[in-house]
Coordinates of C-alpha atoms in Angstrom, one line a residue:
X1 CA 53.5 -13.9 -147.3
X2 CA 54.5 -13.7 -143.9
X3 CA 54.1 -9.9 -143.4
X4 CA 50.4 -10.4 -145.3
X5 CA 49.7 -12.8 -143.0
X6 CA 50.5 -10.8 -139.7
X7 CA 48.7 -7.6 -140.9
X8 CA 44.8 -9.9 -141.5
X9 CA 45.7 -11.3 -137.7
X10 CA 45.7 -7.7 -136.3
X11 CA 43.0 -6.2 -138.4
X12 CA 41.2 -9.4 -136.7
X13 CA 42.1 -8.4 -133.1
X14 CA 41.2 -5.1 -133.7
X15 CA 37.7 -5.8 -135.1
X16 CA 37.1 -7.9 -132.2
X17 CA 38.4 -5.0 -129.9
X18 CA 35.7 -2.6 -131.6
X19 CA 32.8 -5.2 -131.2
X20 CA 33.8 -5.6 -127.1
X21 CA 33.5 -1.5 -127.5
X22 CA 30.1 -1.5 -129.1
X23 CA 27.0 -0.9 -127.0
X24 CA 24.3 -3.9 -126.6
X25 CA 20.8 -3.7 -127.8
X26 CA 17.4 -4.7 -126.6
X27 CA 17.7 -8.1 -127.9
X28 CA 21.3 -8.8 -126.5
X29 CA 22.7 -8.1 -130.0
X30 CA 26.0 -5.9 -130.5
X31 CA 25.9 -3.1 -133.2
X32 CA 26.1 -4.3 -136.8
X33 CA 23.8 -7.2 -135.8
X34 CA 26.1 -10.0 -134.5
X35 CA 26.0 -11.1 -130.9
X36 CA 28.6 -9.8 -128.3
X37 CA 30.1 -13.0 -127.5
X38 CA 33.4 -11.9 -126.6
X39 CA 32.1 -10.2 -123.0
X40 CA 34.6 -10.7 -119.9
X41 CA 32.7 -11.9 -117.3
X42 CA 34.4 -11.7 -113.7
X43 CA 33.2 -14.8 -111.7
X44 CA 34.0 -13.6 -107.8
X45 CA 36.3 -16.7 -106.2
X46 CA 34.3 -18.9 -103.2
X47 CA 34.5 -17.4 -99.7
X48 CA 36.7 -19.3 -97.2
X49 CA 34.7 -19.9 -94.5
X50 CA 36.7 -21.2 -91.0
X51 CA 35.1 -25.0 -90.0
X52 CA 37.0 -25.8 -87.2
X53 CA 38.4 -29.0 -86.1
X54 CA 36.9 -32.0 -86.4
X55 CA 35.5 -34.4 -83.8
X56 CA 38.2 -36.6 -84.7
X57 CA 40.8 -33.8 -84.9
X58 CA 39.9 -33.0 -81.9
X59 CA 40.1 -36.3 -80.1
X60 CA 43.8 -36.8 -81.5
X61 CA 45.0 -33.5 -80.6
X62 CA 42.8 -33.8 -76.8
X63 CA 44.9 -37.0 -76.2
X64 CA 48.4 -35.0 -76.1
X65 CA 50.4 -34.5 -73.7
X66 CA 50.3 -30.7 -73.5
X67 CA 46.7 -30.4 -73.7
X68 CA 46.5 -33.0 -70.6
X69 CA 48.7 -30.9 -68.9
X70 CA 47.0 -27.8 -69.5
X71 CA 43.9 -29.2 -68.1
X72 CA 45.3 -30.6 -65.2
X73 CA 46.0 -27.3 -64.4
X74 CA 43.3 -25.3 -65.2
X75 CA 40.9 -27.6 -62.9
X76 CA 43.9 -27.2 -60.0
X77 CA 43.5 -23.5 -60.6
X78 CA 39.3 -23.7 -60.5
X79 CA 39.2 -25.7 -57.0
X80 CA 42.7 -23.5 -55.5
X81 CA 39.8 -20.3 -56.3
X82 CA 37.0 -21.8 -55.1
X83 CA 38.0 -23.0 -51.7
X84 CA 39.8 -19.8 -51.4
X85 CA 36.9 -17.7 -51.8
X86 CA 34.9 -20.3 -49.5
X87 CA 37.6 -20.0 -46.7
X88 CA 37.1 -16.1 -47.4
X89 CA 33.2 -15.6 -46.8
X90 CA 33.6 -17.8 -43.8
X91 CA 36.6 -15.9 -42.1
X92 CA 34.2 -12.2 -42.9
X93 CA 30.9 -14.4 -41.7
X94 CA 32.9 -15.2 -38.5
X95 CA 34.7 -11.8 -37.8
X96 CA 31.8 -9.6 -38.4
X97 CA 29.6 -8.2 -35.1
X98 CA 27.2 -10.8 -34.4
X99 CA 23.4 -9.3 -34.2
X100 CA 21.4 -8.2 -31.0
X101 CA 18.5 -10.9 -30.7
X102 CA 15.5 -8.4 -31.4
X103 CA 13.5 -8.5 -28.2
X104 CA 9.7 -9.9 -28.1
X105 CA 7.6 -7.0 -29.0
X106 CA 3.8 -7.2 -28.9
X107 CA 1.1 -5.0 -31.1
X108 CA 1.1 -2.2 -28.3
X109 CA 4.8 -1.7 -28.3
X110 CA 4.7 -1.1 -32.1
X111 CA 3.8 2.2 -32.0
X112 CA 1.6 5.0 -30.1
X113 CA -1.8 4.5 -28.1
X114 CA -4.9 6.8 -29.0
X115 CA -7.3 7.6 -26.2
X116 CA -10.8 8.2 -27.3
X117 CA -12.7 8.5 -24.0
X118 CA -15.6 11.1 -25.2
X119 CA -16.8 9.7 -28.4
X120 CA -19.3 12.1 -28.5
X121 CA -17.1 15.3 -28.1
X122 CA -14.5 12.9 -30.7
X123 CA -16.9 12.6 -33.5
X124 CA -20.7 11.5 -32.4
X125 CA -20.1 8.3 -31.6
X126 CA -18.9 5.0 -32.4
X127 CA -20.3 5.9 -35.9
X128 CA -18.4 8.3 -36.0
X129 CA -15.1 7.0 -34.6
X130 CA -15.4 4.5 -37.7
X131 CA -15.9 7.1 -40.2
X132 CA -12.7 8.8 -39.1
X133 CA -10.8 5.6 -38.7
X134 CA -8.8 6.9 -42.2
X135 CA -7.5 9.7 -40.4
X136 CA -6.3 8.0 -37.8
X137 CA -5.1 5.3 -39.5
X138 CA -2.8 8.5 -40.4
X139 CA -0.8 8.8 -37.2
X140 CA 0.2 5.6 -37.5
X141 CA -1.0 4.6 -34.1
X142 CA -1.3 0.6 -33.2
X143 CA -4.4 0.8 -31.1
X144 CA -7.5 2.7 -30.2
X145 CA -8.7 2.8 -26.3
X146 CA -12.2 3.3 -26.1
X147 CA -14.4 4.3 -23.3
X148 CA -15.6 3.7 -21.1
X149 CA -18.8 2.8 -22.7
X150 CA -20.8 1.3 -20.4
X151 CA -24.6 2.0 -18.2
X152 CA -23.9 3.1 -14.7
X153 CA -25.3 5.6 -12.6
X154 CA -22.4 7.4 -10.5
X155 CA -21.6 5.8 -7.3
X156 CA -24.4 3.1 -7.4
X157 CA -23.0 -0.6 -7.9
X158 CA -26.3 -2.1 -8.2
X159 CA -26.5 0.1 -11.7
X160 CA -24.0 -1.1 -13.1
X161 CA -24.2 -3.1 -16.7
X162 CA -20.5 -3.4 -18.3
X163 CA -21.8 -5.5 -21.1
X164 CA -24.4 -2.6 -22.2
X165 CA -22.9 -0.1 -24.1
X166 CA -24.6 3.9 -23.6
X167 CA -27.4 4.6 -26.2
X168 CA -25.3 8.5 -26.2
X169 CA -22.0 6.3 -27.8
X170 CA -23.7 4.1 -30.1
X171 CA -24.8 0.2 -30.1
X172 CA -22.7 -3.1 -30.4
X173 CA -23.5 -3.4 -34.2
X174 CA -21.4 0.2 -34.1
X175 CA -18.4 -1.2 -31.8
X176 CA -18.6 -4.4 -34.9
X177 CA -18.5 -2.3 -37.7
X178 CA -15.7 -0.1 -35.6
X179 CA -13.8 -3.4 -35.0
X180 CA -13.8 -4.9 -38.4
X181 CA -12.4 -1.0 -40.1
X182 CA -9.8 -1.3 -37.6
X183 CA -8.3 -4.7 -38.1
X184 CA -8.3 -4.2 -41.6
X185 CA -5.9 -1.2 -40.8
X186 CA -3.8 -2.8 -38.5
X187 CA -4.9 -1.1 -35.2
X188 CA -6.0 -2.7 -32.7
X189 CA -9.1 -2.0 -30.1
X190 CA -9.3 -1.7 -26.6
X191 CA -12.3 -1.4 -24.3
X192 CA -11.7 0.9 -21.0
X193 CA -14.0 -1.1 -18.0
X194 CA -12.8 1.2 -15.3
X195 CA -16.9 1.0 -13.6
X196 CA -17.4 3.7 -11.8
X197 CA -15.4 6.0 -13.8
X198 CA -17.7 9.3 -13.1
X199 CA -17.9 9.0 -9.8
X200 CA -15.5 9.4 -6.6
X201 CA -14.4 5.6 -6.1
X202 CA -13.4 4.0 -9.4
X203 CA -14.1 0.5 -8.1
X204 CA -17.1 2.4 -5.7
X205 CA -16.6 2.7 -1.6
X206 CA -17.9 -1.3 -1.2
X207 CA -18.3 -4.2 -2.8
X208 CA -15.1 -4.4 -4.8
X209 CA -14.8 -8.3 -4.9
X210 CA -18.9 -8.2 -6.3
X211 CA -17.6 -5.3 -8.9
X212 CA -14.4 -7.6 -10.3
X213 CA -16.9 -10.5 -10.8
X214 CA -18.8 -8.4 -12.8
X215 CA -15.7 -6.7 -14.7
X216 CA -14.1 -9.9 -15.8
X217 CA -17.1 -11.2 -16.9
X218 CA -18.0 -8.1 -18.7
X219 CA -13.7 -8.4 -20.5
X220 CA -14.6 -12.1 -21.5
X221 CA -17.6 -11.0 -23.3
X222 CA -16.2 -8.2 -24.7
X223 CA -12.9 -10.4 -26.1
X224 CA -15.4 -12.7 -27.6
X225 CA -16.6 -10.5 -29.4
X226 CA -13.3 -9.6 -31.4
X227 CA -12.1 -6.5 -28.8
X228 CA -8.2 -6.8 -28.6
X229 CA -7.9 -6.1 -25.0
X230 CA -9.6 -4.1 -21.9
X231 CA -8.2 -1.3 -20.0
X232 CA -8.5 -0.6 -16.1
X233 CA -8.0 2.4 -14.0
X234 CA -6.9 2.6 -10.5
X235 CA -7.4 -1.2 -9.5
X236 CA -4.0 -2.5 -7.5
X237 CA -5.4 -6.3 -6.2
X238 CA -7.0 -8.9 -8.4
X239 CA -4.9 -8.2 -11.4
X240 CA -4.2 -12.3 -11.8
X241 CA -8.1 -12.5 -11.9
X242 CA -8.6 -10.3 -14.7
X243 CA -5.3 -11.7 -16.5
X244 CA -6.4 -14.8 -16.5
X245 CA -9.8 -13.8 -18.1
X246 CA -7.9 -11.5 -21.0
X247 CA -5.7 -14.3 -21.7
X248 CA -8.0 -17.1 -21.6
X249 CA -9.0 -19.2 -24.4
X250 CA -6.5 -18.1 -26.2
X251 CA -5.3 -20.0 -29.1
X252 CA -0.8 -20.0 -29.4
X253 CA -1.5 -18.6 -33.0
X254 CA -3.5 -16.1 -32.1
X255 CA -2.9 -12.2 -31.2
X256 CA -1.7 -11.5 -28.1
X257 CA -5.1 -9.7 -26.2
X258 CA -3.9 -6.5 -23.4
X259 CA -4.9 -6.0 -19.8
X260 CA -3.7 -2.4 -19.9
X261 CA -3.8 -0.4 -16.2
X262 CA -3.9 3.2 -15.4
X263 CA -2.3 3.7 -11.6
X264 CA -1.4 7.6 -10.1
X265 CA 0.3 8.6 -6.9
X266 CA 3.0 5.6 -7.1
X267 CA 6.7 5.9 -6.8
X268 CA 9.0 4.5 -9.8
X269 CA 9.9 2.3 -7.0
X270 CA 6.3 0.9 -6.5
X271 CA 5.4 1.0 -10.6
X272 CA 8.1 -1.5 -11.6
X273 CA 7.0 -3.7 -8.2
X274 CA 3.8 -3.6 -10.0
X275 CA 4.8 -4.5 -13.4
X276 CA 6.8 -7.2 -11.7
X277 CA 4.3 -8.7 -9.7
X278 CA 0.8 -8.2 -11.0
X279 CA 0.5 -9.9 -14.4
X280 CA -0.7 -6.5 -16.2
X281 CA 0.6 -6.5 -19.8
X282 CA 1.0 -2.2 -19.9
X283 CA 1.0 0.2 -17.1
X284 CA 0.1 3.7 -17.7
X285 CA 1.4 6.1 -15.1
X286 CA 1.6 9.6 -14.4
X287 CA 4.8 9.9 -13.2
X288 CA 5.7 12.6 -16.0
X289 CA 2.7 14.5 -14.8
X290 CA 3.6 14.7 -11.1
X291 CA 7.4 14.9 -11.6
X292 CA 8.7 18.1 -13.4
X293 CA 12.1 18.0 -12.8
X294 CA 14.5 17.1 -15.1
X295 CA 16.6 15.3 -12.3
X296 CA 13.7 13.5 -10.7
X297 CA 12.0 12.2 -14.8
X298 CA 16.3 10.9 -15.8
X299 CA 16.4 9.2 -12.3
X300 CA 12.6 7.6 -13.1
X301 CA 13.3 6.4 -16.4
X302 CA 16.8 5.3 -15.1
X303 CA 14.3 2.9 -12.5
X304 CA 12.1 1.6 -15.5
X305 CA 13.8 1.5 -18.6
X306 CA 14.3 -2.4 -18.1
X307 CA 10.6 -2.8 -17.8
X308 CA 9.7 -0.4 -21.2
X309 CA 8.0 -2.9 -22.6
X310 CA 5.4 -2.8 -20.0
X311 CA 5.5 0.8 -19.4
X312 CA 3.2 3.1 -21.5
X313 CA 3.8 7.1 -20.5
X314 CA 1.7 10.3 -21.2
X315 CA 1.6 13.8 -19.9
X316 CA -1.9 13.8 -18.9
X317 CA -3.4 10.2 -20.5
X318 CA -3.8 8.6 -17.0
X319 CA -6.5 11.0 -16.4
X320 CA -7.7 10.9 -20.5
X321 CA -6.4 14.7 -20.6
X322 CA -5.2 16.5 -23.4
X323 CA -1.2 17.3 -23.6
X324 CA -2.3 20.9 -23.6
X325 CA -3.9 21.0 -20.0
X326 CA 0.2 21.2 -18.6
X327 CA 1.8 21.5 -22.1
X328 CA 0.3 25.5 -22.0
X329 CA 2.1 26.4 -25.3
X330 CA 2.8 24.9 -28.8
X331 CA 6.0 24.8 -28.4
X332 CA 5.9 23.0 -25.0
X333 CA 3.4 20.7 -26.8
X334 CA 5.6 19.6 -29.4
X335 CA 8.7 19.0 -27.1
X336 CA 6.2 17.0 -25.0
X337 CA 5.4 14.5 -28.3
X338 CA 8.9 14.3 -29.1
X339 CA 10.0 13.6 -25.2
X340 CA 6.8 10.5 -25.3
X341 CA 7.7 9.5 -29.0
X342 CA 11.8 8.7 -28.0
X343 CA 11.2 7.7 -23.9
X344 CA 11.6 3.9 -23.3
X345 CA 7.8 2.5 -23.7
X346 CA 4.5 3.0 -25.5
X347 CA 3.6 6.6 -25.8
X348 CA -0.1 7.0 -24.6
X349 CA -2.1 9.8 -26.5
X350 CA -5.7 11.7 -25.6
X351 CA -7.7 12.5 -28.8
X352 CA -7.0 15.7 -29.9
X353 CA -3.0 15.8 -29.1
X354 CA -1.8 15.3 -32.4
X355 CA -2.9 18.9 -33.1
X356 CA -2.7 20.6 -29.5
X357 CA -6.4 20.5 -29.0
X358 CA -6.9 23.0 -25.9
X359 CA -8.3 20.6 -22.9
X360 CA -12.0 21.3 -21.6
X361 CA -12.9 23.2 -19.0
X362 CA -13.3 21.0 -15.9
X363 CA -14.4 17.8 -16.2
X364 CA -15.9 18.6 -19.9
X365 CA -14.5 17.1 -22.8
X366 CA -13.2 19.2 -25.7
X367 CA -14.7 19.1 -29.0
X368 CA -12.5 17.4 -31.8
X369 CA -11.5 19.5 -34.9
X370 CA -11.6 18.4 -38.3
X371 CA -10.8 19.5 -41.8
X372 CA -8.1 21.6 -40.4
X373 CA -6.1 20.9 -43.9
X374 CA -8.9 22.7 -46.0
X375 CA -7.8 26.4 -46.2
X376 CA -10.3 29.4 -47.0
X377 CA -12.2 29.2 -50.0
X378 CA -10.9 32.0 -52.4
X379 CA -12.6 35.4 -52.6
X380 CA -14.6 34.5 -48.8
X381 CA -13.6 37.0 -45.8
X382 CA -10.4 35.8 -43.9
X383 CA -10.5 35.5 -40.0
X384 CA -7.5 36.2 -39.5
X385 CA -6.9 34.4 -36.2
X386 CA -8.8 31.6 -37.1
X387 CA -6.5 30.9 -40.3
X388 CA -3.6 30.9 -38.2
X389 CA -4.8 28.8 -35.5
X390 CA -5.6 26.2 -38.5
X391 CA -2.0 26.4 -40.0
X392 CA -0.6 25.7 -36.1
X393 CA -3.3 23.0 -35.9
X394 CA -1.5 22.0 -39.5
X395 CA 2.1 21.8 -38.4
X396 CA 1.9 20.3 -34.6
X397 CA -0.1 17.4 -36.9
X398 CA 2.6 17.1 -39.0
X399 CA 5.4 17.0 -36.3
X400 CA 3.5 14.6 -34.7
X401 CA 3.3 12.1 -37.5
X402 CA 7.3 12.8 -38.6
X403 CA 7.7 11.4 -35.2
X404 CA 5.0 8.7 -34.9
X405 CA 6.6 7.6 -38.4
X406 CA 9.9 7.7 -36.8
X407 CA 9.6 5.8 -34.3
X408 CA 8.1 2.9 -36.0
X409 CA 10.9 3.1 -38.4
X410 CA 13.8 2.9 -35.9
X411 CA 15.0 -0.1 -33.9
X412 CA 16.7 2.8 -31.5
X413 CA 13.5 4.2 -30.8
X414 CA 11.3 1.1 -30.7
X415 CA 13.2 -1.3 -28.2
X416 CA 16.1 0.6 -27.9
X417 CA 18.6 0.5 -25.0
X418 CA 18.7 3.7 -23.0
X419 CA 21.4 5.9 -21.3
X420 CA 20.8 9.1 -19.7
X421 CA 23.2 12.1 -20.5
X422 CA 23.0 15.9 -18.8
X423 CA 19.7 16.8 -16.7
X424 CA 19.3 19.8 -14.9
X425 CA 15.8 21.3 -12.6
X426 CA 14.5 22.0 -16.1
X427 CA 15.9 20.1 -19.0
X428 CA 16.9 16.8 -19.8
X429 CA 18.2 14.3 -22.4
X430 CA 19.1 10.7 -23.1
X431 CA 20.4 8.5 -25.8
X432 CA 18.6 5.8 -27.0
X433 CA 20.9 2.8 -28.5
X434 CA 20.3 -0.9 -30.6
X435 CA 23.0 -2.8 -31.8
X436 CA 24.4 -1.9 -35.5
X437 CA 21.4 0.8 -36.0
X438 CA 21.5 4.7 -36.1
X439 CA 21.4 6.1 -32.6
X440 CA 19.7 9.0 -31.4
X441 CA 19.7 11.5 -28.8
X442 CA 16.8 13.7 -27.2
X443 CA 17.6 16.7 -25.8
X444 CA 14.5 18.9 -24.2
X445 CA 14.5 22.4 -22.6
X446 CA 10.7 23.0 -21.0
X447 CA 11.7 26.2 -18.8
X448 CA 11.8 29.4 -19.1
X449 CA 15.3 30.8 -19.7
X450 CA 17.6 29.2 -22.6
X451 CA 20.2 26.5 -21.3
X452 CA 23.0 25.1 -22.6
X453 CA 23.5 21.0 -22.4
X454 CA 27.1 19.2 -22.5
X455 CA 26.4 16.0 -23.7
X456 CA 28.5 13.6 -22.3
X457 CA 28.9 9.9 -21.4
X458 CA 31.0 8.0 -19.3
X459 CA 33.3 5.3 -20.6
X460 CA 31.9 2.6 -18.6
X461 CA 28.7 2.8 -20.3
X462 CA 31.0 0.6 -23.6
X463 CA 28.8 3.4 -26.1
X464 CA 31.3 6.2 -27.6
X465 CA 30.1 9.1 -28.6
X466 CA 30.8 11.3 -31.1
X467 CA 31.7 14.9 -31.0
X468 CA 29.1 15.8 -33.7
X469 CA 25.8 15.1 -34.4
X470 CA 23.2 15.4 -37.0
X471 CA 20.0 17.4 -36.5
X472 CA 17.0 15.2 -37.1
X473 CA 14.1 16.9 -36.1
X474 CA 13.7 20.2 -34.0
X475 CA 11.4 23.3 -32.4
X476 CA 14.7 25.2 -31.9
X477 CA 15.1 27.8 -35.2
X478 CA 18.7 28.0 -34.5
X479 CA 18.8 24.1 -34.8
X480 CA 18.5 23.3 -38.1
X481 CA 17.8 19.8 -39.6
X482 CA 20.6 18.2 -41.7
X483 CA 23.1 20.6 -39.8
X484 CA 25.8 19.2 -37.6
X485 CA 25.8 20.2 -33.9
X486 CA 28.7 20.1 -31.5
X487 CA 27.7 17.7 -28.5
X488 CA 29.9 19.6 -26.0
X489 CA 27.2 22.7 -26.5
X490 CA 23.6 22.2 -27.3
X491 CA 22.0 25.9 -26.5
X492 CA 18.4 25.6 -26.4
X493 CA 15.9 28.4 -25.9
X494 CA 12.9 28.1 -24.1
X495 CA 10.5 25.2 -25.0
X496 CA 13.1 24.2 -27.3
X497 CA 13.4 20.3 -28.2
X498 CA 15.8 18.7 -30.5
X499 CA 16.2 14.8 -32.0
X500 CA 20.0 14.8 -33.0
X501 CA 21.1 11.3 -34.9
X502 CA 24.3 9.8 -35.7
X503 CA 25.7 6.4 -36.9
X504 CA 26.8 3.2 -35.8
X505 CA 30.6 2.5 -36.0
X506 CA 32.3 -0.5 -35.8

C-alpha cells in the first residue's frame, strides 16, 4: 500500500515537472489546455539605500565629548592658518621694493610732436590736413603744430592780423572741423603765432611791446575756440604775458593748454635758465643741430635731463626742417629717430620725417608723399628707381612707428631717468632707467669709419649693469634683434644705431 502510494506521488511531481517544461500560448494557457500556474517567479529583494543620521542622532552624538574636542581643534587650526597667512602677505607687502611715484606728465610728454608748417605743400590745406588725420593718427603722435597761419605782409607790423587765417591754408570752419577729427583721436592741436615768420625779424625791427599785445590777444582767441595751445619762435622777454593768456580761464578739470617756444644760438647753460625762469611749458632748441659731437650732445643732455619734461628736441624742427636737410642718408635718418625717440624730452618732428622726405630747396617747402604703401599695379612698366625709393619710403615709416610705439609703451623711455655711458667726437650712448621696468640703452655711430663702444658705468651711479644685453631694435646688419650682445664691445659701422634692452633685477 505503501509502495503504491509513493510511486502516484512521483508520477505527480513529474507531471508537474513536464507542465513547468511546456511552452505558453497566446492566451496564457500551457500545452494540453490547463493554465501554467506553477511558474517561479524571482521577485528582486529592496535596495538598501544609506539615510544618514538623524537630526536627533545627530544632536546626541554632537554633544560628546570627542566630537567637542575635535571641533575645538579644528576651529584652533582654521584661525592658527589664517593669521599666519595674514602675518605672511604683510611681511612680502612690507619687504618688497616700494614704487617710484610716476612723475606729472602732461599730453605733450606722451609721445612725439608733428610739425605741419606748409599745409599746402602737406596736403592742400587744412582740408586736407583733416583728411589725412587717419594716417597720422598712425604714428602715434600726441599733437599737431600748425602754422603759422596767419595774414601778414613780411616786415610790416601794421599788416599784421593773427586772428585771420590765409585764404591759401583754408578758413576757421576748416581749423573746426580739423580740431574736432583730432580730439576724437587723441591728438592735440597747436597754433604757431610766431608774426613775422617770413621775414628777417620774427617779432619785426620795432614795436615789439605793440606786436605781444596783439599775439596774446590773437592765443586767447584762438584757445577759445578749442586750439590746445600756441607756439612761439624766437621771443626771450614777455613769456609771463603770454603764459598768463594760455593758461587763463582755465578750469582745474580741464586739459592742460601749451605755450611751446622755439629759441637757437643758446647754450645748455642759458636753455635750462630759460626753462627755469620764463613760465614756457616746452622749449624746442637746436642744440642737436649746432652741436655734432658726441662729447659736446652727452655733456648737453647731462645739463638738461632734469628739466626733460620741458625740453622738446629735433634735428632741424626749430627751423620747421626736415631730418633729411643734416640727416644726408637713410641710415643717418633712422639713427636720428631712434637718438630723438630714447633722448630725455618730447621728440619734435617736421612733416615728412617719418619717411625721410628730402628737405626743399631753400626756403621752399617739400611736397608730402602719399600712398607710398600701394605697390605697382601688375602687368604696368616698373620704374625701377622709383619702386625702390617707395619700399625705403616704406621701411624708414615703419622704423619710425616701432619706435613712436615704443616709446609710448615704456616707462624707461617716457620719463625715464638718464645716465650717460661711452661718447667719443662721433658717437654716443646713454641708458635710460625707471624703477622696476625694462631698461634700455641707445648706442649711435653717425661718422664715417666703424667704432667700437665699451659700455660702462660707474658704481656710484647705484644702477648695475649687466654684461649682456638684448638687441631691440637696430640699422646695424651685424646687430640682430633678439640676439644678445656683449656690452664690453658694441662695433658699429657707419650710420649704425642700436636700442639694446635688458631687465630689471632686484
Amino acid at each position: 500500500m505503501n509502495k503504491d502510494m509513493e510511486i502516484d506521488m512521483k508520477e505527480v511531481e513529474l507531471n508537474e515537472v513536464d507542465l513547468e517544461k511546456q511552452p505558453m500560448t497566446d492566451d496564457g494557457l500551457a500545452a494540453g489546455g490547463e493554465k501554467n500556474g506553477n511558474a517561479n517567479l524571482i521577485v528582486p529583494e529592496d535596495e538598501v539605500m544609506f539615510t544618514g543620521l538623524s537630526k536627533e542622532e545627530l544632536m546626541k552624538v554632537a554633544g560628546t565629548p570627542g566630537w567637542v574636542r575635535t571641533r575645538c581643534v579644528l576651529l584652533v587650526l582654521f584661525w592658527l592658518v589664517w593669521v599666519g597667512m595674514l602675518a605672511g602677505a604683510i611681511v612680502i607687502i612690507v619687504q618688497a621694493p616700494r614704487c617710484k611715484a610716476i612723475p606729472e606728465m602732461n599730453w605733450w610728454n606722451e609721445g612725439p610732436l608733428y610739425q605741419i608748417s606748409d599745409l599746402e605743400a602737406f596736403s592742400d590745406g587744412l582740408k586736407g590736413v583733416e583728411a589725412k588725420l587717419d594716417e597720422i593718427n598712425k604714428l602715434k603722435v600726441k599733437g599737431l603744430v600748425l602754422g603759422p597761419l596767419h595774414n601778414v605782409q613780411t616786415d610790416n607790423p601794421s599788416a599784421l592780423f593773427l586772428e585771420e587765417i590765409n585764404p591759401t591754408q583754408g578758413k576757421k570752419e576748416d581749423l573746426a572741423a580739423v580740431l574736432e577729427k583730432a580730439h576724437k583721436k587723441g591728438i592735440s592741436v597747436v597754433l604757431d603765432l610766431t608774426p613775422n615768420y617770413q621775414g628777417n625779424a620774427l617779432w619785426f625791427s620795432s614795436d615789439v611791446g605793440v606786436v605781444v599785445e596783439k599775439v596774446t590777444a590773437a592765443a586767447e582767441h584762438w584757445l577759445a575756440l578749442g586750439v590746445d595751445g600756441v607756439k612761439i619762435s624766437a621771443l626771450t622777454d614777455c613769456w609771463s604775458k603770454l603764459q598768463a593768456a594760455v593758461q587763463g580761464n582755465r578750469t582745474e578739470d580741464s586739459k592742460k593748454r601749451l605755450l611751446m617756444g622755439a629759441v637757437e644760438n643758446i647754450s645748455a647753460a642759458e636753455l635750462s635758465q630759460l626753462v627755469n625762469t620764463s613760465g614756457v611749458d616746452l622749449v624746442l632748441s637746436d642744440l642737436l643741430s649746432s652741436k655734432n659731437g658726441g662729447v659736446e650732445r652727452i655733456k648737453d643732455m647731462d645739463t638738461l635731463n632734469s628739466q626733460q619734461r620741458s625740453l622738446g628736441w629735433g634735428l632741424g624742427a626749430t627751423q620747421q626742417d626736415q631730418l633729411s636737410k643734416q640727416a644726408t642718408t637713410l641710415d643717418l635718418i633712422r639713427l636720428y629717430q631712434l637718438l630723438l625717440f630714447t633722448m630725455p624730452g618730447t621728440p619734435v618732428f617736421t612733416y615728412g620725417d617719418e619717411i625721410g622726405l628730402q628737405a626743399g630747396l631753400g626756403s621752399e617747402s617739400p611736397k608730402m608723399v602719399w600712398d607710398i604703401q600701394k605697390k605697382p599695379a601688375e602687368r604696368t612698366p616698373v620704374n625701377e628707381t622709383a619702386e625702390a625709393e617707395r619700399k625705403q619710403r616704406v621701411d624708414i615709416r615703419k622704423w619710425f612707428i616701432s619706435l613712436s610705439d615704443l616709446r609710448g609703451k615704456e616707462r624707461s623711455l617716457l620719463h625715464g631717468d638718464y645716465y650717460p655711458l661711452y661718447s667719443s667726437a662721433s658717437s654716443l650712448s646713454f641708458l635710460r632707467v625707471w624703477d622696476q621696468t625694462n631698461r634700455y640703452i641707445t648706442a649711435v655711430n653717425w661718422g664715417g669709419a666703424e667704432e667700437t663702444l665699451k659700455i660702462t658705468l660707474a658704481p656710484t651711479e647705484g644702477v648695475e649693469l649687466p654684461e649682456t644685453a638684448k638687441v631691440e631694435l637696430s640699422t646695424d646688419d651685424n646687430l640682430k634683434a633678439e640676439d644678445f650682445v656683449s656690452l664690453d664691445k658694441i662695433t658699429l659701422r657707419p650710420g649704425g644705431a642700436v636700442l639694446l634692452q635688458f631687465p630689471y633685477k632686484a
